[in-house]
mmCIF file of C-alpha atoms in Angstrom:
data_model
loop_
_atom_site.group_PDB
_atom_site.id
_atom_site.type_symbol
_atom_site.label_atom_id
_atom_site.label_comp_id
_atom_site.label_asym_id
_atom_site.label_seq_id
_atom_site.Cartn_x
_atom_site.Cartn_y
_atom_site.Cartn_z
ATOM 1 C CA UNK A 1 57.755 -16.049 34.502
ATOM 2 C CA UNK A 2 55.079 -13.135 33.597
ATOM 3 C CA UNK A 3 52.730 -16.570 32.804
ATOM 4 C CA UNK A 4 52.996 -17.848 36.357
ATOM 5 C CA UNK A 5 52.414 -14.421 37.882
ATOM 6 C CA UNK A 6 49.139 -13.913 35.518
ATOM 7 C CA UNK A 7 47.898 -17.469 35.633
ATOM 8 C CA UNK A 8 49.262 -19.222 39.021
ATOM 9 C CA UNK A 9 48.554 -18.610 42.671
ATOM 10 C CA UNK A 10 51.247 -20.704 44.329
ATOM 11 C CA UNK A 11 54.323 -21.279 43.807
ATOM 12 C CA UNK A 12 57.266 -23.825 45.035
ATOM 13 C CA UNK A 13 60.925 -23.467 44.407
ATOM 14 C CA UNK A 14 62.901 -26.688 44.306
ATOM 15 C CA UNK A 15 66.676 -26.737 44.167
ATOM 16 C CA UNK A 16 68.820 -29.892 43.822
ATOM 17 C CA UNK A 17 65.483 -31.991 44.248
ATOM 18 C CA UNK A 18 64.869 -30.194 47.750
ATOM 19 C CA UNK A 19 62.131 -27.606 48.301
ATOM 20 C CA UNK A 20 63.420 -24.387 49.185
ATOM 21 C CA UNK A 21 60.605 -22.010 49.121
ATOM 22 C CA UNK A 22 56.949 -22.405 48.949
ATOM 23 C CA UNK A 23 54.013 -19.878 48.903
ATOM 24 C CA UNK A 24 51.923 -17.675 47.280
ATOM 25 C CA UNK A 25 52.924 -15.828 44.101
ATOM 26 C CA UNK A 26 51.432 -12.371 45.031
ATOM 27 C CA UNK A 27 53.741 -12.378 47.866
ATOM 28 C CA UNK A 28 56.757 -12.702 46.107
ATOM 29 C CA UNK A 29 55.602 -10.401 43.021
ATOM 30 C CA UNK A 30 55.145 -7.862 46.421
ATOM 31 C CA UNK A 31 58.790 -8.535 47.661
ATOM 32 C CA UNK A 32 60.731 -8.923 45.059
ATOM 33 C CA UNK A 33 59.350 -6.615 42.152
ATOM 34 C CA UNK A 34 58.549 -10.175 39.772
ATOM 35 C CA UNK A 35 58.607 -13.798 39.781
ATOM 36 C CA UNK A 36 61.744 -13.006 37.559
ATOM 37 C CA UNK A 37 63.469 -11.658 39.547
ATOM 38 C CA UNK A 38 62.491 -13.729 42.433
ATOM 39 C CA UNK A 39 63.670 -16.767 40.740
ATOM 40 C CA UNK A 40 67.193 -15.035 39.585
ATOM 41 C CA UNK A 41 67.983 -13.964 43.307
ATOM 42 C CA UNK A 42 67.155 -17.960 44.610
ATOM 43 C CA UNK A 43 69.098 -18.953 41.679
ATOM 44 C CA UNK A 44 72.606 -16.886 42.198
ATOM 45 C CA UNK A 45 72.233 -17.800 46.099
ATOM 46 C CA UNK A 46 71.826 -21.222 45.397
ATOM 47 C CA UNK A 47 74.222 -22.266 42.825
ATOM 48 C CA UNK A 48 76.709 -19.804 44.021
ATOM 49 C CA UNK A 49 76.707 -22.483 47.480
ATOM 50 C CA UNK A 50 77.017 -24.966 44.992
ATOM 51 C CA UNK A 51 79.861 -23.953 43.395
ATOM 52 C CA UNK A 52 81.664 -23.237 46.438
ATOM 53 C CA UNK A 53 80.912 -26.908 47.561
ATOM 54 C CA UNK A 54 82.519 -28.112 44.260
ATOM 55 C CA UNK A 55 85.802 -26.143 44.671
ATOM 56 C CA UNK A 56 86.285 -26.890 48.233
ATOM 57 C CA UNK A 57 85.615 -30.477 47.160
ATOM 58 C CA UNK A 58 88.304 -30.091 44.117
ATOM 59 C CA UNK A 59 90.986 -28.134 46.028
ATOM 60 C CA UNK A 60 90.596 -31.051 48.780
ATOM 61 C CA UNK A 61 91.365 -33.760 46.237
ATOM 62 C CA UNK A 62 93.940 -31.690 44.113
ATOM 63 C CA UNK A 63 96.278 -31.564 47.802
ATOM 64 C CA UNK A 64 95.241 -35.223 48.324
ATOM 65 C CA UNK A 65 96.880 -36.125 44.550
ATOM 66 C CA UNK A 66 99.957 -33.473 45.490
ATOM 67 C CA UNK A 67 100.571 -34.834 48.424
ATOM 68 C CA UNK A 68 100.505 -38.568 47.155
ATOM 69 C CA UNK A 69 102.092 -37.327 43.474
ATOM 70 C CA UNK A 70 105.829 -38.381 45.087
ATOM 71 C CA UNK A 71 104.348 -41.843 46.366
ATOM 72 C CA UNK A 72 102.551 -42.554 43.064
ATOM 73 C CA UNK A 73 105.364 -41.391 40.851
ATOM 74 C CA UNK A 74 107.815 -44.530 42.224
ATOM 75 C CA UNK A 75 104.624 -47.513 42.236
ATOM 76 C CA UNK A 76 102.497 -46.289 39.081
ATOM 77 C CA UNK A 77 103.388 -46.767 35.898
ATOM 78 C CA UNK A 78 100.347 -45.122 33.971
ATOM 79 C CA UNK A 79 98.593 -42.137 36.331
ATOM 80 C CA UNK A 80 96.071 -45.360 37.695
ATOM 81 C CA UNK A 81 96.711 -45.099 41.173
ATOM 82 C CA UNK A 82 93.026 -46.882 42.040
ATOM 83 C CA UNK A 83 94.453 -49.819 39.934
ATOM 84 C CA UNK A 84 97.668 -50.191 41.798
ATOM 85 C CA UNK A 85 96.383 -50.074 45.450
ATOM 86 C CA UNK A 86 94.538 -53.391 44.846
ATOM 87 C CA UNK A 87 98.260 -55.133 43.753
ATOM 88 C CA UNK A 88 100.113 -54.212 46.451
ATOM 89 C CA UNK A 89 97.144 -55.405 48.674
ATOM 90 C CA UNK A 90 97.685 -58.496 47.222
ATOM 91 C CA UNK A 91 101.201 -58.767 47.320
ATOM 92 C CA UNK A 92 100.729 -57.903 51.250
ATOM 93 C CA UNK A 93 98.065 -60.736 51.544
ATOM 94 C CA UNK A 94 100.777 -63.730 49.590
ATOM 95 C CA UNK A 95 103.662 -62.448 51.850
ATOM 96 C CA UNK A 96 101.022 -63.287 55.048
ATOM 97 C CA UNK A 97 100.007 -66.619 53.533
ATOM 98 C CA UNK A 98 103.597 -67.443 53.100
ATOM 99 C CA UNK A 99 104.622 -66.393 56.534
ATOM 100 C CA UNK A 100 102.902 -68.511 58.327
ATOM 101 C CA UNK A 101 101.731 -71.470 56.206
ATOM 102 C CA UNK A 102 105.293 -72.694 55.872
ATOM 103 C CA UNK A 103 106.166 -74.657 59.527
ATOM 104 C CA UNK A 104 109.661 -73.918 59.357
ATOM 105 C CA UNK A 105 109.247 -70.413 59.857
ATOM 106 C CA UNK A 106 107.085 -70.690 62.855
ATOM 107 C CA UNK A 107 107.507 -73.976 64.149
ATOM 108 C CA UNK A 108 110.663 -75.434 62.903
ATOM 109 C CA UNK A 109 113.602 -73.314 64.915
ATOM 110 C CA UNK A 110 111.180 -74.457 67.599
ATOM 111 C CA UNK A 111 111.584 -77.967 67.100
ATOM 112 C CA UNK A 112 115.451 -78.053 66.458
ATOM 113 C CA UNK A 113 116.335 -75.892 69.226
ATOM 114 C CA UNK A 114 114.066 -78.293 71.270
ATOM 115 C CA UNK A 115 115.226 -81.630 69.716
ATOM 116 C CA UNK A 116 119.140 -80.549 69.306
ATOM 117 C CA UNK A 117 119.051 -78.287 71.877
ATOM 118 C CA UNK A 118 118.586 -81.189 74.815
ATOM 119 C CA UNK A 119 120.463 -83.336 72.881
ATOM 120 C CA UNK A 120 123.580 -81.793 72.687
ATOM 121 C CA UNK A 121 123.541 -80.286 76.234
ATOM 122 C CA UNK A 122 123.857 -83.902 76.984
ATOM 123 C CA UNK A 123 127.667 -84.625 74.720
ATOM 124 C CA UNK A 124 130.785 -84.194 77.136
ATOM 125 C CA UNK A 125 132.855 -81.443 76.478
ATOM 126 C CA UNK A 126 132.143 -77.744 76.416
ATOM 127 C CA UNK A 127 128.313 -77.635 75.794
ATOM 128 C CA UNK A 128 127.519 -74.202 75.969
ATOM 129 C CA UNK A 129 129.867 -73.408 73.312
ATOM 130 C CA UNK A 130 128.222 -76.247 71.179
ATOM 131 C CA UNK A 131 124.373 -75.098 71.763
ATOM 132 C CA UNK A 132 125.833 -71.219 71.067
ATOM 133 C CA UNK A 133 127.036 -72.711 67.944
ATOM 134 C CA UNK A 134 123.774 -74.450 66.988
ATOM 135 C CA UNK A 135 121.794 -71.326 68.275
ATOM 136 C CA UNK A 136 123.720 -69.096 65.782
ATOM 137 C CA UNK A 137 123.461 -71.461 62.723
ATOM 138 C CA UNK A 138 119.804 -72.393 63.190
ATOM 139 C CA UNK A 139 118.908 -68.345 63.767
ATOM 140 C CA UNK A 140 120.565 -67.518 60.400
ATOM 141 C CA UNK A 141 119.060 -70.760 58.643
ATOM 142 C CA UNK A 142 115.501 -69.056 59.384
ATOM 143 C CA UNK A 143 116.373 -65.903 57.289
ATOM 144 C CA UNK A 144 117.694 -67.851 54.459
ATOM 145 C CA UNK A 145 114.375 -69.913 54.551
ATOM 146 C CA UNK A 146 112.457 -66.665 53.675
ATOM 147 C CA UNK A 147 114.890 -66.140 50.846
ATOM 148 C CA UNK A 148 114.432 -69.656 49.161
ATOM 149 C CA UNK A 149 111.183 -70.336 50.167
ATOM 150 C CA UNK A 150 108.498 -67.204 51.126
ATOM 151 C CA UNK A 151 110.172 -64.636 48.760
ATOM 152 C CA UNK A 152 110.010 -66.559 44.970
ATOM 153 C CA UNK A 153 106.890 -68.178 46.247
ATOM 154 C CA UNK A 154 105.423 -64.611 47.083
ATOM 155 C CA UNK A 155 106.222 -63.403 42.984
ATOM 156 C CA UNK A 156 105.226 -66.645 41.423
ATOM 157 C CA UNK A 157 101.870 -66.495 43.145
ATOM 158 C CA UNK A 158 101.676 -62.816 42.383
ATOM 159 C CA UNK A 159 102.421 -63.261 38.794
ATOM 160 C CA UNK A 160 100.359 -65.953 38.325
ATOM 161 C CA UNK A 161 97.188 -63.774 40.317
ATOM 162 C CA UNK A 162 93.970 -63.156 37.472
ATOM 163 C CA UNK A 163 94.586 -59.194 38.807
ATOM 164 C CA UNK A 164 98.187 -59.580 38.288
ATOM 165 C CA UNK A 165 97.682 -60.738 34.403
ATOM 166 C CA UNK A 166 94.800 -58.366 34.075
ATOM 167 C CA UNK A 167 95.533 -54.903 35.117
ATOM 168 C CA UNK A 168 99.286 -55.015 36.954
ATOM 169 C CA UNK A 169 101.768 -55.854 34.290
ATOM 170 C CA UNK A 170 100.789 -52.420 32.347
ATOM 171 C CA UNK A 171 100.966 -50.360 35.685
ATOM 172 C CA UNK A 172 102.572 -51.084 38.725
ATOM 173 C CA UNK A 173 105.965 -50.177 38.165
ATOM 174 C CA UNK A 174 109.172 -52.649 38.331
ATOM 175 C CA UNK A 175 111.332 -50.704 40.920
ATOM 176 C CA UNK A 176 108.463 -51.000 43.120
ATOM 177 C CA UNK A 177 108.017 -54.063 42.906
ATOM 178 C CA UNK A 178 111.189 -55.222 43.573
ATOM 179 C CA UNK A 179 111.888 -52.691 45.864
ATOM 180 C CA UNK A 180 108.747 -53.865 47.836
ATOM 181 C CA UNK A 181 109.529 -57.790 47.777
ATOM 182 C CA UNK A 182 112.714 -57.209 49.092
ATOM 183 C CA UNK A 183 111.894 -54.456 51.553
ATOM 184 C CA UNK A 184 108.873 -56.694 53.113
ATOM 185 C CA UNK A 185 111.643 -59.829 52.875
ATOM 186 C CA UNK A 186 114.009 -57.867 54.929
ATOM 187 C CA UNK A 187 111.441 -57.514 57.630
ATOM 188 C CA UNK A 188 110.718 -61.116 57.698
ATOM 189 C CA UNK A 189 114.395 -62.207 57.320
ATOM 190 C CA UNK A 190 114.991 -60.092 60.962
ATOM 191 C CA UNK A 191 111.278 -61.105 62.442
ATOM 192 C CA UNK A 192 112.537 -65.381 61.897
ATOM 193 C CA UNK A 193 116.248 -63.862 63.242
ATOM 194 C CA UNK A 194 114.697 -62.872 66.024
ATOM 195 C CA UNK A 195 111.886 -65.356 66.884
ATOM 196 C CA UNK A 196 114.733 -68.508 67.218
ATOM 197 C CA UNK A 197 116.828 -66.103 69.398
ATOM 198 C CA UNK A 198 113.564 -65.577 71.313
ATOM 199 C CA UNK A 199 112.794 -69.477 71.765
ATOM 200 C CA UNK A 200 116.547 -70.036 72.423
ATOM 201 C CA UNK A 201 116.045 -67.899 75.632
ATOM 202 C CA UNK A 202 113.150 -69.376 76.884
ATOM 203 C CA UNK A 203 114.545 -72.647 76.727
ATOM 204 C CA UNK A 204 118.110 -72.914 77.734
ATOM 205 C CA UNK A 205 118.578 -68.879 78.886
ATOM 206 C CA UNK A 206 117.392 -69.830 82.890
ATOM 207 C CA UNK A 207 120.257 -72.484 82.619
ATOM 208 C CA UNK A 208 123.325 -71.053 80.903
ATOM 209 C CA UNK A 209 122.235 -67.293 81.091
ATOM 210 C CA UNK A 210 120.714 -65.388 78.152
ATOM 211 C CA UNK A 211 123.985 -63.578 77.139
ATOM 212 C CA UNK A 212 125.685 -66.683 76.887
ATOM 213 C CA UNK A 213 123.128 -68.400 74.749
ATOM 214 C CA UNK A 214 121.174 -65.409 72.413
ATOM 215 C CA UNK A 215 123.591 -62.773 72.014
ATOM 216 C CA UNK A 216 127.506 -63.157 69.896
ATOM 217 C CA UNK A 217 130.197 -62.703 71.457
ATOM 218 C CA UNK A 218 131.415 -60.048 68.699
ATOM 219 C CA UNK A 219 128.166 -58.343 67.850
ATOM 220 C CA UNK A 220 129.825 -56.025 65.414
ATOM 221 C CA UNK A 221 132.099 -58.439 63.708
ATOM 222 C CA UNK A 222 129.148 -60.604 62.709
ATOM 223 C CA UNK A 223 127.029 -57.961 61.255
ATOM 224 C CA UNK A 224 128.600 -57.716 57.984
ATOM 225 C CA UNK A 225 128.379 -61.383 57.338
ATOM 226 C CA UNK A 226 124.361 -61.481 58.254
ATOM 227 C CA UNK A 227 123.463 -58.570 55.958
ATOM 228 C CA UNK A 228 125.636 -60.425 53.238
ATOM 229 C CA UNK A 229 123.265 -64.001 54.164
ATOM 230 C CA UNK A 230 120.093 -61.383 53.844
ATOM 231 C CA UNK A 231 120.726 -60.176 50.183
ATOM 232 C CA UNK A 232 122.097 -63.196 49.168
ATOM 233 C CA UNK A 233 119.091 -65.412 50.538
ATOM 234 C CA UNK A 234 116.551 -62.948 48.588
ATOM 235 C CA UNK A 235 119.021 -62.912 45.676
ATOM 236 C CA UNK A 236 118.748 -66.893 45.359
ATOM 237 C CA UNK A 237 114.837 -66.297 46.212
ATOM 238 C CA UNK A 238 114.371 -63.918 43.062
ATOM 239 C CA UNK A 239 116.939 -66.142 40.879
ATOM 240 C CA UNK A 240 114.456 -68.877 41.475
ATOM 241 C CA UNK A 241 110.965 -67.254 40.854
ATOM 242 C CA UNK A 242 112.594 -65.985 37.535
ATOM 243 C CA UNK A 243 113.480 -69.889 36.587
ATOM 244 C CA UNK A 244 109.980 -71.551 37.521
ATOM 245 C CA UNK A 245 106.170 -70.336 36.458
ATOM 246 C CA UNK A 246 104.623 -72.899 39.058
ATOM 247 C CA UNK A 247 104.677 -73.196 42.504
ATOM 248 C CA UNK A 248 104.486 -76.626 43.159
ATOM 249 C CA UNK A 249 108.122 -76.696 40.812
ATOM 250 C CA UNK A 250 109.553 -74.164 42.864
ATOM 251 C CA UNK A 251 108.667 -75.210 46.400
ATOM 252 C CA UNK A 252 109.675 -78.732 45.035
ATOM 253 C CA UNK A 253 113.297 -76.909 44.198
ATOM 254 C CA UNK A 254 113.348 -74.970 47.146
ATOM 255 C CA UNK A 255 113.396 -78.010 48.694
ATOM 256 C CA UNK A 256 116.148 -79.525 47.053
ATOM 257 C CA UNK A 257 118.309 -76.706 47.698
ATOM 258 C CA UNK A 258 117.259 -75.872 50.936
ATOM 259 C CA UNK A 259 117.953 -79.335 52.950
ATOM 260 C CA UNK A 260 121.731 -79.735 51.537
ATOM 261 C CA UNK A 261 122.162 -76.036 52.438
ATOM 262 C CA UNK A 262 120.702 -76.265 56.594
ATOM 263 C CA UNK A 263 123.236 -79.518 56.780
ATOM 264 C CA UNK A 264 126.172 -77.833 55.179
ATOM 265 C CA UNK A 265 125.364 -74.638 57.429
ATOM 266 C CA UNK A 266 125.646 -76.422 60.567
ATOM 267 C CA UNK A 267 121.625 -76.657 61.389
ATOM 268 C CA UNK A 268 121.663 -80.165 61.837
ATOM 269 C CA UNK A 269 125.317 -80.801 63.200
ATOM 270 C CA UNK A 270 127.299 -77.973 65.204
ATOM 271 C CA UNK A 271 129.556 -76.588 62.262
ATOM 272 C CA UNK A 272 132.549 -77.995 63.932
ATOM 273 C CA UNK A 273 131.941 -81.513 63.305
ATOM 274 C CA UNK A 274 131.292 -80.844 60.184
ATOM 275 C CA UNK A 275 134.438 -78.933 59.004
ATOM 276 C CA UNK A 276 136.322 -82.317 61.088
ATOM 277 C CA UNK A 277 135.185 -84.403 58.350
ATOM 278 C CA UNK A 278 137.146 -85.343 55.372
ATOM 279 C CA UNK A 279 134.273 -85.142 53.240
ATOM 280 C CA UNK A 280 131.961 -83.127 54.417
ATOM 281 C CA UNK A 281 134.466 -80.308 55.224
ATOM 282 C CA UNK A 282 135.091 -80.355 51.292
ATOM 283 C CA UNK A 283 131.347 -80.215 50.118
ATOM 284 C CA UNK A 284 130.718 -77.204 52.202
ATOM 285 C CA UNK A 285 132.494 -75.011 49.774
ATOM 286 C CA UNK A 286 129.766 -75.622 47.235
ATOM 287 C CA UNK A 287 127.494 -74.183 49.983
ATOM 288 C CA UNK A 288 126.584 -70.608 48.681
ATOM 289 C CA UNK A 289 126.140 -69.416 51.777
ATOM 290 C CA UNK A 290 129.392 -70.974 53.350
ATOM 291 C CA UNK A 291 131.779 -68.184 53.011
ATOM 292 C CA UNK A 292 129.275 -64.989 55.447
ATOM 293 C CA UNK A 293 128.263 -68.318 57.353
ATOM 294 C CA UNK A 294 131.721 -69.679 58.046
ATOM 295 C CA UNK A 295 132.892 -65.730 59.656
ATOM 296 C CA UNK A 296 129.608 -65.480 61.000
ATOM 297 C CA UNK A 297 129.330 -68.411 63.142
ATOM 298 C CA UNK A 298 133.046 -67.638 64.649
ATOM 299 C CA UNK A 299 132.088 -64.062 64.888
ATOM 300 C CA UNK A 300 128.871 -65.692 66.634
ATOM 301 C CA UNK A 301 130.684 -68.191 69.361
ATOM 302 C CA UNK A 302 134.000 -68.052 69.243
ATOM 303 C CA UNK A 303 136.089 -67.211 71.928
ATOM 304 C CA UNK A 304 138.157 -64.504 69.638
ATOM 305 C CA UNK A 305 137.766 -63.124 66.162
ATOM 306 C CA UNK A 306 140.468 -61.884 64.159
ATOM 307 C CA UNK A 307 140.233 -60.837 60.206
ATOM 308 C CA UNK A 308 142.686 -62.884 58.974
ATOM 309 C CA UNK A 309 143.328 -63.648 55.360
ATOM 310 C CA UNK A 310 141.184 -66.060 54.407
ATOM 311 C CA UNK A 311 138.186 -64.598 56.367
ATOM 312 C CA UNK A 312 138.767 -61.504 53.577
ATOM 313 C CA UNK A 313 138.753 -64.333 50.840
ATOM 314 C CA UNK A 314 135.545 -65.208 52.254
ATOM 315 C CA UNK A 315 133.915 -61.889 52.488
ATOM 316 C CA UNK A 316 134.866 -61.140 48.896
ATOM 317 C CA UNK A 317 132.967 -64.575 47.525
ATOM 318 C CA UNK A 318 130.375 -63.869 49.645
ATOM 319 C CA UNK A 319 129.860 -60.344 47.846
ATOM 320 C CA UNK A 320 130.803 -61.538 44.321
ATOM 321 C CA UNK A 321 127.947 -64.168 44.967
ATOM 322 C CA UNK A 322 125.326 -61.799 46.307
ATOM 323 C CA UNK A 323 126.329 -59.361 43.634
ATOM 324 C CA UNK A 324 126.152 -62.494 41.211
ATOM 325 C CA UNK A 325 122.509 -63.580 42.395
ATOM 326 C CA UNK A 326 121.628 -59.994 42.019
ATOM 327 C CA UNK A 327 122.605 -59.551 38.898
ATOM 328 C CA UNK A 328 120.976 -62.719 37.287
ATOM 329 C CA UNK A 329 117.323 -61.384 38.027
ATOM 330 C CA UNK A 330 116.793 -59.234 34.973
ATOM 331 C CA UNK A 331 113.423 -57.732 35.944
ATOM 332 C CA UNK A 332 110.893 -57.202 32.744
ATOM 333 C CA UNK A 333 107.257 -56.688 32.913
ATOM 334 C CA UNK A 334 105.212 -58.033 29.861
ATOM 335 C CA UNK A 335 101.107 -57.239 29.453
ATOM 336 C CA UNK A 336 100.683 -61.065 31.508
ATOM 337 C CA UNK A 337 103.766 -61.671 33.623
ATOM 338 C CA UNK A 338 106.357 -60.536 35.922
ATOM 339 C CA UNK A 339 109.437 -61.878 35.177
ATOM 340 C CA UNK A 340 113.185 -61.551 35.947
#
């Protein structure tokens, strides 16, 4: 510093690559004793702003990890939170794909409450009873689409993802996951619920009333059984995404198991005529879902609903095979896989 006062005439102070102070040296050697001590005065006002920068910078991001430190400890696995973020993004993005690329989610209560719907308010007898019915078995068969179809679908895609395999089997943490799958399949499972009750309205509510058509005629009764067809839809759904690696198997064995299940369920035929026949009544009872759909669909349009016996019967096999279906998806996460 003694150099530049002997030897230089100007001077220019740059801090952080911006000029602060520029001049002549003779005026600062006048005001401040010394280029010295010029240049330790700038120096402790300058990097005394900068450190106050950095810790109101650090305490910011220290309450942004507290207040996030109970979210991250139930999704991360490893403290990797930037890594996790894009995983659930794309676990978001299958569930959307699967929403709405498969019809019967969208389209297909549409079409059987249209193509049923007319033709059965045409039959002789009491026809609002036998569209309520159909309205009840066709709402519930949407939900239990979800379960075979959009759920395993969702986790076989997701496991099969490149950023799945590359950074998500070492951090994002099973309970989420699950957790997650079944949480967002929940939402759906009441969204599908609600959409074929919605298109039941429009179409036959003007004629036979909206109460009459939409709504049970034991609300409370019936709730039991539809949480039971919930888990035990995303139970199967899990079940299968454990069993197959590729999705053209699985919707292929969706498939299989789905049809058999809608005509058993009373989707295609009002469940009375089908518990009339001699052989179809029979082959019902190796529907999974028989035994919450069976109470339900009374609970739905019958005319009264008492717990008898066998309706207890029922709601035990129903739990033992929702607990069952539960139970078979033992969930493991390997460096290039999820699996159950």
């Amino acid at each position: 510093m003694s150099e530049v006062e002997e030897f230089c005439e100007k001077y220019i102070y740059i801090h952080n690559g911006i000029i602060k102070e520029a001049g002549n040296v003779k005026d600062i050697v006048k005001k401040y004793g010394s280029v010295h001590n010029f240049t330790w005065k700038m120096f402790d006002k300058n990097k005394k702003a900068d450190l106050k920068k950095q810790y109101e910078e650090i305490k910011k991001e220290n309450a942004e990890i507290k207040k996030n430190k109970k979210k991250n400890k139930w999704i991360h696995k490893a403290k990797m939170p930037e890594k996790s973020r894009p995983l659930i993004n794309l676990m978001f993005k299958y569930y959307y794909q699967g929403f709405f690329v498969h019809y019967f989610l969208v389209l297909f209560p549409i079409l059987m409450l249209f193509l049923e719907g007319f033709a059965f308010k045409q039959m002789e007898g009491d026809t609002v009873k036998s569209l309520h019915t159909l309205v009840g078995s066709i709402s519930m068969l949407q939900p239990m689409a979800v379960g075979i179809f959009i759920i395993p679908q969702t986790i076989v895609e997701f496991k099969n993802s490149v950023l799945m395999k590359r950074i998500g089997a070492t951090n994002i943490k099973p309970i989420f996951f699950v957790l997650s799958v079944m949480i967002i399949g929940f939402f759906f499972m009441i969204a599908t619920f609600l959409w074929s009750l919605l298109w039941v309205g429009i179409m036959f509510g003007g004629t036979y009333g909206w109460n009459n058509i939409v709504t049970a005629n034991f609300i409370g009764e019936s709730i039991p059984f539809i949480i039971l067809i919930f888990f035990s839809s995303m139970g199967l759904g899990m079940l299968l995404a454990s069993i197959f690696k590729s999705v053209t198997a699985l919707v292929a064995a969706s498939n299989v198991i789905y049809f058999p299940v809608a005509l058993l369920s009373g989707v295609f035929f009002p469940a009375e005529l089908i518990n009339s026949s001699p052989v179809l009544k029979y082959a019902t009872y190796f529907n999974p879902f028989k035994y919450a759909m069976d109470p339900f669909i009374q609970a739905w349009s019958g005319t009264s609903f008492t717990f008898t016996t066998t309706y207890g019967i029922y709601l035990g096999v129903a739990a033992w095979i929702d607990w069952y279906l539960q139970n078979s998806c033992k969930f493991k996460i390997t460096l290039t896989s999820i699996r159950y």
